[in-house]
Amino acid sequence: MLATTQLMGLDLGFPDVCLTPPALLPIPYPDMGFPMMAIPIAVTILFMGGFAHNMMTTIPLTLGDFPGVGTGILSHTVVGQSRRLFLNSYTTFLFGTPANRLCSFGLQNMFNIIGFTLVPGNFIVSILAP
């Protein structure tokens, strides 16, 4: 699986069900997180010139659920944070925590939806360790 980096990439969660005005109806939206906004990163480890991501890396803002300003059904937030907590490489450590990679998943828009890393931002470095 390809390692995730600070370069262009995409994390996607669907359906992010948010209450939408004027009647506050629950409507599903796609929720996107962009790894180039992520913090903290492994600042001394570069893959293809981009800083590497590990399990502590958080994307502070996700986009796509703006019309649902009545907040999310579960998290009661709009434009929440995104973290990758599962299917990381638990034997490859970057800055002391497991490395993130393609298809890792976790909570997105705080905990309103499960999101996956679909575009890693790096097309050379693979992390094949379990």
Short mmCIF file of C-alpha atoms in Angstrom, two decimals:
data_model
loop_
_atom_site.label_atom_id
_atom_site.label_comp_id
_atom_site.label_asym_id
_atom_site.label_seq_id
_atom_site.Cartn_x
_atom_site.Cartn_y
_atom_site.Cartn_z
CA MET A 1 0.00 0.00 0.00
CA LEU A 2 1.23 3.48 -0.82
CA ALA A 3 2.29 5.74 2.04
CA THR A 4 0.31 8.93 2.69
CA THR A 5 2.15 12.22 2.60
CA GLN A 6 1.62 15.97 2.81
CA LEU A 7 1.29 16.10 -1.00
CA MET A 8 -2.04 16.22 -2.84
CA GLY A 9 -4.36 13.39 -1.78
CA LEU A 10 -7.93 12.68 -0.73
CA ASP A 11 -9.73 11.13 2.23
CA LEU A 12 -13.40 10.44 1.57
CA GLY A 13 -16.30 9.58 3.83
CA PHE A 14 -19.85 8.97 2.58
CA PRO A 15 -22.64 9.37 3.62
CA ASP A 16 -22.07 12.17 6.13
CA VAL A 17 -25.65 12.71 7.26
CA CYS A 18 -26.24 16.30 8.38
CA LEU A 19 -29.37 18.23 9.25
CA THR A 20 -30.11 20.67 6.43
CA PRO A 21 -32.24 23.83 6.75
CA PRO A 22 -34.89 25.09 6.44
CA ALA A 23 -36.74 22.01 7.78
CA LEU A 24 -33.60 20.39 9.29
CA LEU A 25 -33.99 17.24 7.22
CA PRO A 26 -31.21 14.61 7.46
CA ILE A 27 -29.45 14.63 4.06
CA PRO A 28 -26.27 12.67 3.17
CA TYR A 29 -23.23 14.58 1.88
CA PRO A 30 -19.76 13.48 0.76
CA ASP A 31 -17.14 14.48 3.33
CA MET A 32 -13.63 15.12 1.98
CA GLY A 33 -10.38 15.64 3.83
CA PHE A 34 -7.20 16.83 2.12
CA PRO A 35 -3.93 15.46 3.58
CA MET A 36 -1.99 18.60 2.60
CA MET A 37 -3.72 20.36 5.55
CA ALA A 38 -2.72 17.66 8.06
CA ILE A 39 -0.87 18.26 11.33
CA PRO A 40 1.40 17.04 13.02
CA ILE A 41 3.61 15.42 10.41
CA ALA A 42 6.97 13.61 10.38
CA VAL A 43 9.05 16.66 9.45
CA THR A 44 12.32 14.80 8.86
CA ILE A 45 10.88 11.93 6.78
CA LEU A 46 10.14 12.79 3.14
CA PHE A 47 8.43 10.55 0.58
CA MET A 48 8.56 12.06 -2.94
CA GLY A 49 9.38 15.42 -1.34
CA GLY A 50 6.31 15.40 0.92
CA PHE A 51 6.29 14.98 4.69
CA ALA A 52 5.20 11.51 5.83
CA HIS A 53 2.01 10.92 7.83
CA ASN A 54 1.69 8.68 10.87
CA MET A 55 -1.13 7.61 13.16
CA MET A 56 -1.00 10.90 15.12
CA THR A 57 -1.61 12.95 11.97
CA THR A 58 -4.94 14.78 11.99
CA ILE A 59 -6.66 16.71 9.22
CA PRO A 60 -8.22 19.60 11.19
CA LEU A 61 -10.94 20.48 8.63
CA THR A 62 -13.01 18.32 6.29
CA LEU A 63 -15.10 19.75 3.47
CA GLY A 64 -18.31 18.84 1.68
CA ASP A 65 -20.99 19.05 4.33
CA PHE A 66 -21.39 22.84 4.28
CA PRO A 67 -25.12 22.80 3.33
CA GLY A 68 -25.84 20.70 6.44
CA VAL A 69 -25.37 23.60 8.83
CA GLY A 70 -27.85 22.01 11.23
CA THR A 71 -24.82 19.85 12.22
CA GLY A 72 -24.11 16.16 11.85
CA ILE A 73 -26.50 13.53 13.21
CA LEU A 74 -23.91 11.92 15.51
CA SER A 75 -21.13 14.46 16.02
CA HIS A 76 -23.17 17.69 16.00
CA THR A 77 -20.38 19.35 14.01
CA VAL A 78 -19.86 20.62 10.47
CA VAL A 79 -16.36 20.73 8.97
CA GLY A 80 -14.88 18.52 11.71
CA GLN A 81 -11.51 16.79 11.89
CA SER A 82 -10.35 13.54 10.29
CA ARG A 83 -8.00 10.84 11.68
CA ARG A 84 -6.81 7.51 10.31
CA LEU A 85 -6.82 4.95 13.12
CA PHE A 86 -7.20 1.51 11.47
CA LEU A 87 -5.33 -0.53 8.81
CA ASN A 88 -2.18 1.50 9.30
CA SER A 89 1.18 -0.26 9.11
CA TYR A 90 1.59 -1.28 12.75
CA THR A 91 5.18 -2.51 12.23
CA THR A 92 6.47 0.55 10.32
CA PHE A 93 6.99 3.44 12.71
CA LEU A 94 7.40 7.08 11.68
CA PHE A 95 8.23 9.39 14.58
CA GLY A 96 7.26 6.66 17.06
CA THR A 97 3.78 5.85 15.76
CA PRO A 98 2.51 3.55 12.96
CA ALA A 99 2.69 4.83 9.38
CA ASN A 100 -0.47 5.81 7.49
CA ARG A 101 -1.08 4.32 4.06
CA LEU A 102 -3.65 3.93 1.29
CA CYS A 103 -6.99 2.40 2.41
CA SER A 104 -6.41 3.15 6.08
CA PHE A 105 -9.63 4.38 7.67
CA GLY A 106 -10.91 6.13 10.71
CA LEU A 107 -13.25 8.78 12.03
CA GLN A 108 -14.12 11.72 9.83
CA ASN A 109 -16.06 14.90 10.67
CA MET A 110 -15.23 14.17 14.32
CA PHE A 111 -17.09 10.83 14.57
CA ASN A 112 -20.03 11.37 12.21
CA ILE A 113 -18.72 9.07 9.45
CA ILE A 114 -16.03 6.47 8.69
CA GLY A 115 -13.66 7.76 6.01
CA PHE A 116 -10.96 6.09 3.90
CA THR A 117 -7.73 7.33 2.30
CA LEU A 118 -8.49 6.93 -1.40
CA VAL A 119 -5.68 8.99 -2.98
CA PRO A 120 -2.38 8.78 -1.08
CA GLY A 121 -0.49 11.75 -2.61
CA ASN A 122 2.56 9.52 -3.17
CA PHE A 123 2.90 7.07 -6.03
CA ILE A 124 6.36 5.59 -5.39
CA VAL A 125 6.88 4.63 -1.72
CA SER A 126 4.94 1.50 -0.69
CA ILE A 127 4.57 0.25 2.88
CA LEU A 128 3.90 -3.47 2.58
CA ALA A 129 4.54 -4.44 6.20
CA PRO A 130 1.46 -5.48 8.24
#
